[in-house]
Amino acid sequence: MPTMLAKNADILVTMDGERRELRDAGLFIRDGVIEQVGPTAELPGSADRVLDLRGQIVLPGFVNCHHHLDQTLTRNIPAGQNTNLFPWLRAHYRLWAARTPASARTATIVGLAELALTGCTTAFDHAYVFQNGCRVDDQIAAAAEIGSRFVVSRGSMSLGESKGGLPPDDCVEDEDVILKDSQRAIEQYHDPNPGSMLQIALAPCSPFSVTADLMRESARLARQYGVGLHTHLCETLDEERFTLQTHGLRPVAYMETLDWVAPDVWYAHAVHVNDDELRLFAEKGAGVSHCPSSNMRLASGIAPVKKYLEAGVRTGLGVDGSASNDSSGLLAEARMALLLARLKIGLLPPEGPETVLSTSDPLRAGEWLTARAALEMATLGGAAVLRRTDIGSLEPGKCADFFTLDLNTVGYAGGLGDPVAATLFCAPQTARYTVINGRCVVEDGRIATVEMEPIIEEHNRHAADLLRDAVAV
Ligand SMILES: [Zn+2]
């Protein structure tokens, strides 16, 4: 059983029950599991692999709760640069449907590489477009190549334009096919055990791209196997108008009729949620993936994150995209969460709080999201959203998932009075090491498990092909 000693870190953020931050500390790891956390002097003196982390901060691996790795093929396309969600989706659906298994591979590796370089060790991919011979198996194989801890959805779209949905008919699938393949993916791949490197979720895309029947049937199937359920919800006011017009209900009320407000469910975005709906999430145990960059990029709105945290709603972070971000940078996303929560308290009602008190008034001190709370959302929060107790903190018995940042950089210079908060207040830096399951996926700031240059080259070729073909059509 291989061992690893990570020692001499200037500071190590545990996110344990006491939220300890240890000085001159490290970890001892055996077979992908943390055996000891503590001051370097108290750790074993040697191991099969030794990382000297002098001058670095160690953080628990970040958990990404919402992403579409395929979209790294369609970042920043001109037709989608200056629109909100619905026209943005219309500009992209056919591009995503035209991808191939080969381009799905490079997209997955590129996205997971960027995630790993920005501290992410567990990523959820909301895959939902399966055309042109693509299967969820493509993403699964690529995630194993790079070595990320992976949760992936056999997601779906079934409500085409001719039936009142948003996606074109040639981008949606037959519901029988979806459910059959969902069951296959679960049976073939889902590992529910502690330390699992691969789990499956079911994720019908959104209220405007699947039928009520498919939502119900997906929930029935997921609950039969104990896998998670995920969808986009309350992302935009256009979505709210859609469910009001189609079902006579606000999105959350519509979800309730489908038995989709429950502890095994988490939603992406949850921006346009009122206080009653927010309490319902807390009461029923539904979780939220906050995606601040995407919400800003598409002018969707600002999610009430601070209220979620106060109400006890499981809340994690997602980079979303990455055609609506257009990045897979999770450290930057945590910083965006910090900044956007602050913007929200400075706005006037109805977006902001209903008070005329200055934002500096002591009575409003509790409204401020702190850097440590944002880091907690990126780690323990994400783990809770994915219903994982084996990740999110650095403690004996937990998965050996962590990343380090060099403190002696231009970016942090002058800000090291509080190095933990500097990781979010100062500009996001690239991870020096990212260790997943006891294995270095990032080493000295570079991906160590696959050779990235040829993959980036191939990926750019696939992306150019997609755009060229789209123009030709
Ligand atoms: Zn999304």
Tab-separated table of C-alpha atoms and ligand atoms in Angstrom:
chain	number	residue	atom	x	y	z
A	1	MET	CA	0.000	0.000	0.000
A	2	PRO	CA	1.749	3.193	-1.200
A	3	THR	CA	2.339	5.954	1.347
A	4	MET	CA	2.760	9.705	0.919
A	5	LEU	CA	4.140	12.266	3.345
A	6	ALA	CA	3.217	15.898	2.683
A	7	LYS	CA	5.225	17.956	5.150
A	8	ASN	CA	6.407	21.424	6.176
A	9	ALA	CA	3.385	23.337	4.854
A	10	ASP	CA	3.361	26.885	6.245
A	11	ILE	CA	-0.331	26.485	6.963
A	12	LEU	CA	-2.818	23.645	6.553
A	13	VAL	CA	-6.573	24.272	6.519
A	14	THR	CA	-8.293	21.164	7.888
A	15	MET	CA	-12.011	22.093	7.698
A	16	ASP	CA	-12.361	19.595	10.556
A	17	GLY	CA	-14.988	19.940	13.303
A	18	GLU	CA	-13.017	22.726	14.971
A	19	ARG	CA	-11.981	24.301	11.646
A	20	ARG	CA	-8.338	24.074	12.744
A	21	GLU	CA	-5.676	25.848	10.714
A	22	LEU	CA	-2.315	24.259	11.531
A	23	ARG	CA	1.136	25.853	11.187
A	24	ASP	CA	4.190	23.923	9.924
A	25	ALA	CA	1.960	20.951	9.291
A	26	GLY	CA	1.332	18.101	6.924
A	27	LEU	CA	-0.406	14.831	6.182
A	28	PHE	CA	0.512	11.178	6.138
A	29	ILE	CA	-1.391	9.152	3.573
A	30	ARG	CA	-1.704	5.451	3.004
A	31	ASP	CA	-3.387	3.933	-0.031
A	32	GLY	CA	-5.281	7.124	-0.909
A	33	VAL	CA	-6.611	7.675	2.600
A	34	ILE	CA	-5.433	10.219	5.186
A	35	GLU	CA	-3.910	8.452	8.162
A	36	GLN	CA	-2.548	11.446	10.092
A	37	VAL	CA	-2.899	15.236	10.008
A	38	GLY	CA	-0.784	17.422	12.257
A	39	PRO	CA	2.441	19.316	12.899
A	40	THR	CA	5.267	18.012	10.705
A	41	ALA	CA	7.255	17.057	13.819
A	42	GLU	CA	4.553	14.535	14.804
A	43	LEU	CA	4.280	12.822	11.391
A	44	PRO	CA	6.292	9.757	10.283
A	45	GLY	CA	9.719	10.692	8.935
A	46	SER	CA	9.487	9.012	5.536
A	47	ALA	CA	7.121	7.571	2.927
A	48	ASP	CA	7.150	6.193	-0.614
A	49	ARG	CA	6.526	9.727	-1.849
A	50	VAL	CA	7.493	12.858	0.056
A	51	LEU	CA	6.254	16.354	-0.822
A	52	ASP	CA	8.071	19.230	0.837
A	53	LEU	CA	5.469	21.998	1.042
A	54	ARG	CA	7.611	24.732	2.546
A	55	GLY	CA	6.228	28.146	1.548
A	56	GLN	CA	2.837	26.660	0.626
A	57	ILE	CA	-0.689	26.567	2.018
A	58	VAL	CA	-2.640	23.284	1.952
A	59	LEU	CA	-6.393	23.297	1.452
A	60	PRO	CA	-8.873	20.416	1.258
A	61	GLY	CA	-9.644	19.568	-2.372
A	62	PHE	CA	-12.487	21.686	-3.735
A	63	VAL	CA	-15.704	20.046	-4.873
A	64	ASN	CA	-17.375	21.247	-8.047
A	65	CYS	CA	-21.135	20.619	-7.991
A	66	HIS	CA	-22.205	21.744	-11.454
A	67	HIS	CA	-20.451	21.715	-14.791
A	68	HIS	CA	-20.883	20.736	-18.442
A	69	LEU	CA	-17.438	19.594	-19.499
A	70	ASP	CA	-18.511	19.306	-23.156
A	71	GLN	CA	-18.913	23.039	-23.261
A	72	THR	CA	-15.156	23.558	-23.165
A	73	LEU	CA	-15.556	22.916	-26.924
A	74	THR	CA	-17.757	25.982	-27.320
A	75	ARG	CA	-16.290	28.662	-25.107
A	76	ASN	CA	-16.781	32.220	-26.058
A	77	ILE	CA	-18.560	31.704	-29.376
A	78	PRO	CA	-19.594	35.076	-30.822
A	79	ALA	CA	-23.299	34.152	-31.129
A	80	GLY	CA	-23.486	33.516	-27.393
A	81	GLN	CA	-21.463	36.373	-26.016
A	82	ASN	CA	-24.144	38.985	-25.390
A	83	THR	CA	-27.393	37.161	-24.653
A	84	ASN	CA	-29.245	35.726	-21.689
A	85	LEU	CA	-29.896	32.013	-21.142
A	86	PHE	CA	-32.586	31.073	-23.686
A	87	PRO	CA	-31.004	32.623	-26.820
A	88	TRP	CA	-27.607	31.504	-25.526
A	89	LEU	CA	-28.898	27.918	-25.336
A	90	ARG	CA	-30.415	28.157	-28.831
A	91	ALA	CA	-27.032	29.310	-30.132
A	92	HIS	CA	-25.359	26.226	-28.622
A	93	TYR	CA	-27.703	23.204	-28.688
A	94	ARG	CA	-26.778	22.002	-32.178
A	95	LEU	CA	-23.064	22.522	-31.577
A	96	TRP	CA	-23.210	20.326	-28.488
A	97	ALA	CA	-25.265	17.711	-30.339
A	98	ALA	CA	-22.616	17.610	-33.094
A	99	ARG	CA	-19.753	16.652	-30.813
A	100	THR	CA	-18.168	13.222	-31.209
A	101	PRO	CA	-16.852	10.671	-28.689
A	102	ALA	CA	-13.316	11.874	-29.558
A	103	SER	CA	-14.145	15.513	-28.847
A	104	ALA	CA	-16.002	14.531	-25.673
A	105	ARG	CA	-12.737	12.974	-24.488
A	106	THR	CA	-10.605	16.069	-25.037
A	107	ALA	CA	-13.343	18.309	-23.600
A	108	THR	CA	-13.494	16.227	-20.434
A	109	ILE	CA	-9.736	16.158	-19.968
A	110	VAL	CA	-9.340	19.897	-20.665
A	111	GLY	CA	-12.131	20.799	-18.240
A	112	LEU	CA	-10.916	18.486	-15.497
A	113	ALA	CA	-7.342	19.692	-15.994
A	114	GLU	CA	-8.386	23.297	-15.462
A	115	LEU	CA	-10.395	22.237	-12.437
A	116	ALA	CA	-7.422	20.341	-10.966
A	117	LEU	CA	-5.113	23.302	-11.592
A	118	THR	CA	-7.516	25.452	-9.586
A	119	GLY	CA	-7.856	23.124	-6.608
A	120	CYS	CA	-10.756	20.900	-7.610
A	121	THR	CA	-10.405	17.221	-6.730
A	122	THR	CA	-14.027	16.055	-7.118
A	123	ALA	CA	-16.049	17.213	-10.092
A	124	PHE	CA	-19.653	16.687	-11.027
A	125	ASP	CA	-20.376	16.834	-14.748
A	126	HIS	CA	-23.966	17.496	-15.759
A	127	ALA	CA	-23.819	15.749	-19.110
A	128	TYR	CA	-27.184	15.815	-20.874
A	129	VAL	CA	-26.689	15.958	-24.661
A	130	PHE	CA	-26.172	12.485	-26.104
A	131	GLN	CA	-26.274	12.489	-29.879
A	132	ASN	CA	-23.920	11.429	-32.633
A	133	GLY	CA	-22.752	8.235	-30.909
A	134	CYS	CA	-21.766	9.996	-27.667
A	135	ARG	CA	-22.344	8.204	-24.384
A	136	VAL	CA	-21.617	9.010	-20.764
A	137	ASP	CA	-18.953	6.320	-21.030
A	138	ASP	CA	-16.827	8.833	-23.007
A	139	GLN	CA	-16.619	11.202	-20.038
A	140	ILE	CA	-16.053	8.370	-17.595
A	141	ALA	CA	-13.074	6.987	-19.506
A	142	ALA	CA	-11.520	10.458	-19.880
A	143	ALA	CA	-11.918	11.272	-16.167
A	144	ALA	CA	-10.110	8.039	-15.330
A	145	GLU	CA	-7.276	9.037	-17.698
A	146	ILE	CA	-6.555	12.254	-15.823
A	147	GLY	CA	-7.361	10.798	-12.397
A	148	SER	CA	-10.146	13.044	-11.085
A	149	ARG	CA	-12.698	11.933	-8.537
A	150	PHE	CA	-15.777	12.037	-10.688
A	151	VAL	CA	-19.525	12.221	-10.401
A	152	VAL	CA	-21.313	12.308	-13.732
A	153	SER	CA	-24.912	12.393	-14.764
A	154	ARG	CA	-26.586	10.378	-17.393
A	155	GLY	CA	-28.581	13.538	-18.004
A	156	SER	CA	-31.266	14.096	-20.591
A	157	MET	CA	-33.432	16.297	-22.787
A	158	SER	CA	-36.728	14.974	-24.163
A	159	LEU	CA	-38.960	18.009	-24.741
A	160	GLY	CA	-38.206	19.340	-28.221
A	161	GLU	CA	-39.489	22.543	-29.830
A	162	SER	CA	-42.440	20.839	-31.517
A	163	LYS	CA	-43.758	19.816	-28.096
A	164	GLY	CA	-43.279	23.236	-26.529
A	165	GLY	CA	-39.725	22.806	-25.238
A	166	LEU	CA	-36.701	24.987	-25.962
A	167	PRO	CA	-34.212	22.583	-27.649
A	168	PRO	CA	-34.527	21.666	-31.342
A	169	ASP	CA	-36.208	18.275	-31.910
A	170	ASP	CA	-33.006	16.765	-33.312
A	171	CYS	CA	-31.175	17.439	-30.035
A	172	VAL	CA	-33.541	15.519	-27.734
A	173	GLU	CA	-33.855	11.793	-27.077
A	174	ASP	CA	-36.657	9.312	-26.731
A	175	GLU	CA	-37.609	8.844	-23.075
A	176	ASP	CA	-37.452	5.046	-23.177
A	177	VAL	CA	-33.905	5.245	-24.526
A	178	ILE	CA	-32.933	7.749	-21.806
A	179	LEU	CA	-34.291	5.643	-18.961
A	180	LYS	CA	-32.821	2.409	-20.287
A	181	ASP	CA	-29.380	3.952	-20.706
A	182	SER	CA	-29.653	5.635	-17.287
A	183	GLN	CA	-30.225	2.260	-15.679
A	184	ARG	CA	-27.324	0.770	-17.628
A	185	ALA	CA	-24.960	3.565	-16.564
A	186	ILE	CA	-25.903	3.149	-12.902
A	187	GLU	CA	-25.537	-0.639	-12.976
A	188	GLN	CA	-22.263	-0.516	-14.886
A	189	TYR	CA	-20.483	2.324	-13.098
A	190	HIS	CA	-21.991	3.648	-9.864
A	191	ASP	CA	-19.781	2.973	-6.852
A	192	PRO	CA	-21.534	4.066	-3.648
A	193	ASN	CA	-18.697	3.092	-1.296
A	194	PRO	CA	-16.544	5.504	0.753
A	195	GLY	CA	-13.556	6.599	-1.314
A	196	SER	CA	-15.533	6.101	-4.536
A	197	MET	CA	-13.811	7.571	-7.604
A	198	LEU	CA	-16.942	7.317	-9.757
A	199	GLN	CA	-20.599	7.900	-9.088
A	200	ILE	CA	-23.595	8.366	-11.340
A	201	ALA	CA	-26.471	10.817	-10.916
A	202	LEU	CA	-29.611	11.257	-12.999
A	203	ALA	CA	-30.117	14.767	-14.288
A	204	PRO	CA	-32.973	15.726	-16.605
A	205	CYS	CA	-31.756	19.080	-17.882
A	206	SER	CA	-34.359	21.686	-16.930
A	207	PRO	CA	-38.116	22.323	-16.683
A	208	PHE	CA	-38.147	23.615	-20.270
A	209	SER	CA	-36.283	20.694	-21.879
A	210	VAL	CA	-37.835	17.565	-20.319
A	211	THR	CA	-41.373	16.377	-19.620
A	212	ALA	CA	-42.957	15.956	-16.194
A	213	ASP	CA	-43.096	12.222	-16.925
A	214	LEU	CA	-39.351	11.990	-17.432
A	215	MET	CA	-38.740	13.903	-14.194
A	216	ARG	CA	-40.957	11.451	-12.298
A	217	GLU	CA	-39.498	8.360	-13.952
A	218	SER	CA	-35.923	9.574	-13.415
A	219	ALA	CA	-36.672	10.109	-9.716
A	220	ARG	CA	-38.202	6.642	-9.436
A	221	LEU	CA	-35.153	5.052	-11.065
A	222	ALA	CA	-32.633	7.097	-9.058
A	223	ARG	CA	-34.349	6.180	-5.792
A	224	GLN	CA	-34.425	2.529	-6.720
A	225	TYR	CA	-30.606	2.622	-6.883
A	226	GLY	CA	-29.908	5.361	-4.321
A	227	VAL	CA	-28.192	7.715	-6.773
A	228	GLY	CA	-28.489	11.523	-6.706
A	229	LEU	CA	-30.901	13.681	-8.715
A	230	HIS	CA	-29.937	16.973	-10.270
A	231	THR	CA	-31.415	19.639	-12.541
A	232	HIS	CA	-31.196	23.332	-13.410
A	233	LEU	CA	-33.769	25.275	-11.385
A	234	CYS	CA	-34.801	28.898	-10.852
A	235	GLU	CA	-31.923	30.043	-13.031
A	236	THR	CA	-33.764	32.826	-14.870
A	237	LEU	CA	-37.060	34.700	-14.883
A	238	ASP	CA	-37.646	33.266	-18.387
A	239	GLU	CA	-37.720	29.810	-16.787
A	240	GLU	CA	-40.188	31.070	-14.176
A	241	ARG	CA	-42.426	32.449	-16.938
A	242	PHE	CA	-42.192	29.081	-18.710
A	243	THR	CA	-43.387	26.977	-15.752
A	244	LEU	CA	-46.105	29.539	-14.908
A	245	GLN	CA	-47.391	29.436	-18.478
A	246	THR	CA	-47.013	25.694	-18.993
A	247	HIS	CA	-47.915	24.303	-15.575
A	248	GLY	CA	-49.464	27.284	-13.773
A	249	LEU	CA	-46.807	26.939	-11.087
A	250	ARG	CA	-43.567	28.588	-10.045
A	251	PRO	CA	-40.556	26.305	-10.668
A	252	VAL	CA	-40.221	25.115	-7.054
A	253	ALA	CA	-43.942	24.371	-6.751
A	254	TYR	CA	-43.712	22.445	-10.026
A	255	MET	CA	-40.779	20.434	-8.610
A	256	GLU	CA	-42.856	19.635	-5.523
A	257	THR	CA	-45.555	18.048	-7.671
A	258	LEU	CA	-42.856	15.759	-9.114
A	259	ASP	CA	-41.386	14.771	-5.723
A	260	TRP	CA	-38.224	16.654	-6.693
A	261	VAL	CA	-37.746	18.646	-3.469
A	262	ALA	CA	-35.923	16.084	-1.353
A	263	PRO	CA	-32.592	15.224	0.325
A	264	ASP	CA	-31.347	13.310	-2.731
A	265	VAL	CA	-31.875	16.322	-5.023
A	266	TRP	CA	-29.628	19.299	-5.740
A	267	TYR	CA	-30.301	22.173	-8.095
A	268	ALA	CA	-27.942	24.249	-10.191
A	269	HIS	CA	-28.325	28.022	-9.718
A	270	ALA	CA	-31.481	28.500	-7.577
A	271	VAL	CA	-31.304	32.260	-8.164
A	272	HIS	CA	-34.975	33.264	-8.297
A	273	VAL	CA	-36.206	31.685	-5.086
A	274	ASN	CA	-38.446	33.431	-2.555
A	275	ASP	CA	-38.203	33.038	1.227
A	276	ASP	CA	-40.929	30.369	1.406
A	277	GLU	CA	-39.210	28.308	-1.279
A	278	LEU	CA	-35.882	28.752	0.456
A	279	ARG	CA	-37.389	27.440	3.704
A	280	LEU	CA	-38.841	24.510	1.802
A	281	PHE	CA	-35.356	23.576	0.526
A	282	ALA	CA	-34.094	23.639	4.120
A	283	GLU	CA	-37.059	21.671	5.431
A	284	LYS	CA	-36.917	18.982	2.739
A	285	GLY	CA	-33.122	18.846	2.542
A	286	ALA	CA	-32.697	19.851	-1.119
A	287	GLY	CA	-29.240	21.199	-2.030
A	288	VAL	CA	-27.989	24.031	-4.215
A	289	SER	CA	-24.987	24.526	-6.478
A	290	HIS	CA	-24.198	28.230	-6.637
A	291	CYS	CA	-22.642	29.274	-9.976
A	292	PRO	CA	-21.820	32.974	-9.637
A	293	SER	CA	-19.748	33.500	-12.815
A	294	SER	CA	-22.392	31.958	-15.062
A	295	ASN	CA	-25.145	33.944	-13.332
A	296	MET	CA	-23.224	37.154	-13.998
A	297	ARG	CA	-22.201	36.215	-17.540
A	298	LEU	CA	-25.816	35.506	-18.575
A	299	ALA	CA	-27.347	38.326	-16.485
A	300	SER	CA	-29.392	35.689	-14.658
A	301	GLY	CA	-29.395	37.349	-11.229
A	302	ILE	CA	-27.822	36.854	-7.787
A	303	ALA	CA	-28.626	33.762	-5.729
A	304	PRO	CA	-29.443	34.357	-2.035
A	305	VAL	CA	-26.403	32.368	-0.907
A	306	LYS	CA	-26.049	33.892	2.525
A	307	LYS	CA	-29.699	33.082	3.229
A	308	TYR	CA	-29.153	29.503	2.057
A	309	LEU	CA	-26.270	29.079	4.447
A	310	GLU	CA	-28.200	30.603	7.348
A	311	ALA	CA	-31.236	28.425	6.680
A	312	GLY	CA	-29.062	25.310	6.630
A	313	VAL	CA	-29.577	24.565	2.922
A	314	ARG	CA	-26.764	22.359	1.631
A	315	THR	CA	-24.849	24.784	-0.605
A	316	GLY	CA	-21.811	24.161	-2.800
A	317	LEU	CA	-20.136	25.819	-5.766
A	318	GLY	CA	-20.170	25.058	-9.469
A	319	VAL	CA	-18.177	26.620	-12.268
A	320	ASP	CA	-20.991	25.754	-14.706
A	321	GLY	CA	-20.282	25.972	-18.352
A	322	SER	CA	-17.824	26.314	-19.526
A	323	ALA	CA	-19.572	28.179	-22.291
A	324	SER	CA	-21.307	30.418	-19.769
A	325	ASN	CA	-18.272	31.080	-17.592
A	326	ASP	CA	-16.016	30.517	-19.811
A	327	SER	CA	-13.650	28.902	-17.400
A	328	SER	CA	-13.396	25.836	-15.219
A	329	GLY	CA	-11.493	27.723	-12.535
A	330	LEU	CA	-12.940	26.735	-9.176
A	331	LEU	CA	-10.687	28.916	-7.017
A	332	ALA	CA	-11.832	31.909	-9.070
A	333	GLU	CA	-15.418	30.744	-8.615
A	334	ALA	CA	-15.054	30.769	-4.831
A	335	ARG	CA	-13.732	34.315	-5.111
A	336	MET	CA	-16.702	35.275	-7.306
A	337	ALA	CA	-19.056	33.828	-4.674
A	338	LEU	CA	-17.385	35.990	-2.049
A	339	LEU	CA	-17.628	39.141	-4.154
A	340	LEU	CA	-21.128	38.596	-5.520
A	341	ALA	CA	-22.590	37.977	-2.048
A	342	ARG	CA	-21.185	41.366	-1.060
A	343	LEU	CA	-22.629	43.088	-4.115
A	344	LYS	CA	-26.025	41.696	-3.144
A	345	ILE	CA	-26.007	43.345	0.279
A	346	GLY	CA	-25.252	46.698	-1.358
A	347	LEU	CA	-28.221	46.590	-3.736
A	348	LEU	CA	-31.600	48.159	-3.200
A	349	PRO	CA	-34.768	46.051	-2.793
A	350	PRO	CA	-36.091	43.841	-4.314
A	351	GLU	CA	-32.660	42.441	-5.303
A	352	GLY	CA	-31.005	43.549	-2.086
A	353	PRO	CA	-32.071	43.468	1.574
A	354	GLU	CA	-35.130	45.412	2.676
A	355	THR	CA	-33.354	47.923	4.871
A	356	VAL	CA	-32.045	51.438	4.574
A	357	LEU	CA	-29.291	50.803	7.116
A	358	SER	CA	-25.780	51.330	5.794
A	359	THR	CA	-23.942	48.129	4.829
A	360	SER	CA	-21.401	49.136	7.506
A	361	ASP	CA	-24.042	49.176	10.250
A	362	PRO	CA	-23.156	46.636	12.967
A	363	LEU	CA	-26.706	45.295	12.702
A	364	ARG	CA	-25.812	44.089	9.219
A	365	ALA	CA	-22.509	42.440	10.099
A	366	GLY	CA	-24.067	38.983	9.698
A	367	GLU	CA	-24.905	39.632	6.050
A	368	TRP	CA	-21.256	39.589	4.983
A	369	LEU	CA	-19.992	36.346	3.458
A	370	THR	CA	-16.471	35.769	4.782
A	371	ALA	CA	-13.565	34.202	2.903
A	372	ARG	CA	-13.613	31.229	5.284
A	373	ALA	CA	-17.340	30.709	4.697
A	374	ALA	CA	-16.734	30.761	0.943
A	375	LEU	CA	-13.891	28.232	1.345
A	376	GLU	CA	-16.208	26.075	3.411
A	377	MET	CA	-18.792	26.205	0.633
A	378	ALA	CA	-16.129	25.071	-1.853
A	379	THR	CA	-15.121	22.098	0.332
A	380	LEU	CA	-17.519	20.800	3.003
A	381	GLY	CA	-20.481	22.479	1.296
A	382	GLY	CA	-19.808	20.746	-1.998
A	383	ALA	CA	-19.275	17.413	-0.254
A	384	ALA	CA	-22.666	17.787	1.473
A	385	VAL	CA	-24.351	18.670	-1.822
A	386	LEU	CA	-22.976	15.486	-3.375
A	387	ARG	CA	-23.930	13.611	-0.168
A	388	ARG	CA	-20.313	12.631	0.490
A	389	THR	CA	-18.863	12.317	3.987
A	390	ASP	CA	-15.493	11.014	2.768
A	391	ILE	CA	-14.304	14.279	1.154
A	392	GLY	CA	-14.313	18.025	1.920
A	393	SER	CA	-11.970	18.086	4.924
A	394	LEU	CA	-8.494	16.900	5.860
A	395	GLU	CA	-8.981	14.402	8.686
A	396	PRO	CA	-7.846	10.840	9.383
A	397	GLY	CA	-10.001	8.364	7.477
A	398	LYS	CA	-10.959	10.825	4.734
A	399	CYS	CA	-9.881	10.679	1.106
A	400	ALA	CA	-6.411	12.105	0.445
A	401	ASP	CA	-7.687	14.971	-1.718
A	402	PHE	CA	-5.961	18.333	-1.287
A	403	PHE	CA	-4.194	21.096	-3.139
A	404	THR	CA	-1.463	23.576	-2.354
A	405	LEU	CA	-0.725	27.145	-3.357
A	406	ASP	CA	2.631	28.877	-3.292
A	407	LEU	CA	2.412	31.756	-0.841
A	408	ASN	CA	5.549	33.526	-2.023
A	409	THR	CA	4.089	34.830	-5.273
A	410	VAL	CA	3.484	38.266	-6.712
A	411	GLY	CA	-0.254	37.698	-6.293
A	412	TYR	CA	-0.120	37.252	-2.519
A	413	ALA	CA	2.729	39.642	-1.781
A	414	GLY	CA	1.704	41.998	1.003
A	415	GLY	CA	-1.390	39.957	1.879
A	416	LEU	CA	0.077	37.226	4.048
A	417	GLY	CA	-1.143	38.590	7.391
A	418	ASP	CA	-4.022	36.151	6.811
A	419	PRO	CA	-2.846	33.627	4.198
A	420	VAL	CA	-6.098	31.632	4.338
A	421	ALA	CA	-8.232	34.623	3.373
A	422	ALA	CA	-5.571	35.739	0.853
A	423	THR	CA	-6.439	32.692	-1.289
A	424	LEU	CA	-9.788	34.363	-2.081
A	425	PHE	CA	-9.223	38.085	-1.549
A	426	CYS	CA	-6.121	38.107	-3.760
A	427	ALA	CA	-6.158	37.050	-7.411
A	428	PRO	CA	-6.619	33.292	-7.958
A	429	GLN	CA	-3.316	31.452	-8.367
A	430	THR	CA	-2.553	28.093	-9.957
A	431	ALA	CA	-2.217	25.064	-7.685
A	432	ARG	CA	1.357	23.931	-7.090
A	433	TYR	CA	0.207	20.402	-6.196
A	434	THR	CA	-3.200	18.821	-6.489
A	435	VAL	CA	-3.426	15.385	-4.938
A	436	ILE	CA	-6.442	13.198	-5.648
A	437	ASN	CA	-6.844	9.833	-3.959
A	438	GLY	CA	-3.231	10.069	-2.804
A	439	ARG	CA	-1.893	10.673	-6.315
A	440	CYS	CA	-0.351	13.867	-7.698
A	441	VAL	CA	-2.552	15.022	-10.573
A	442	VAL	CA	-0.894	18.451	-10.548
A	443	GLU	CA	2.803	18.682	-9.832
A	444	ASP	CA	4.784	21.912	-9.830
A	445	GLY	CA	1.858	23.703	-11.405
A	446	ARG	CA	1.429	21.283	-14.315
A	447	ILE	CA	-0.842	18.327	-15.012
A	448	ALA	CA	1.237	15.246	-14.242
A	449	THR	CA	-1.037	12.369	-15.236
A	450	VAL	CA	-1.542	13.074	-18.943
A	451	GLU	CA	0.432	15.004	-21.509
A	452	MET	CA	-1.695	18.092	-22.049
A	453	GLU	CA	-0.096	19.717	-25.113
A	454	PRO	CA	-1.317	17.185	-27.719
A	455	ILE	CA	-4.735	17.082	-26.038
A	456	ILE	CA	-5.077	20.875	-26.175
A	457	GLU	CA	-4.045	20.824	-29.808
A	458	GLU	CA	-6.568	18.103	-30.656
A	459	HIS	CA	-9.239	19.863	-28.599
A	460	ASN	CA	-8.761	23.134	-30.484
A	461	ARG	CA	-9.103	21.202	-33.730
A	462	HIS	CA	-12.409	19.664	-32.569
A	463	ALA	CA	-13.686	23.067	-31.431
A	464	ALA	CA	-12.790	24.651	-34.782
A	465	ASP	CA	-14.491	21.785	-36.650
A	466	LEU	CA	-17.703	22.278	-34.668
A	467	LEU	CA	-17.815	25.997	-35.400
A	468	ARG	CA	-16.925	25.551	-39.080
A	469	ASP	CA	-19.635	22.911	-39.564
A	470	ALA	CA	-22.155	25.144	-37.806
A	471	VAL	CA	-21.339	28.021	-40.141
A	472	ALA	CA	-21.609	25.678	-43.147
A	473	VAL	CA	-25.148	24.686	-42.050
B	1	ZN	ZN	-25.580	24.367	-16.179
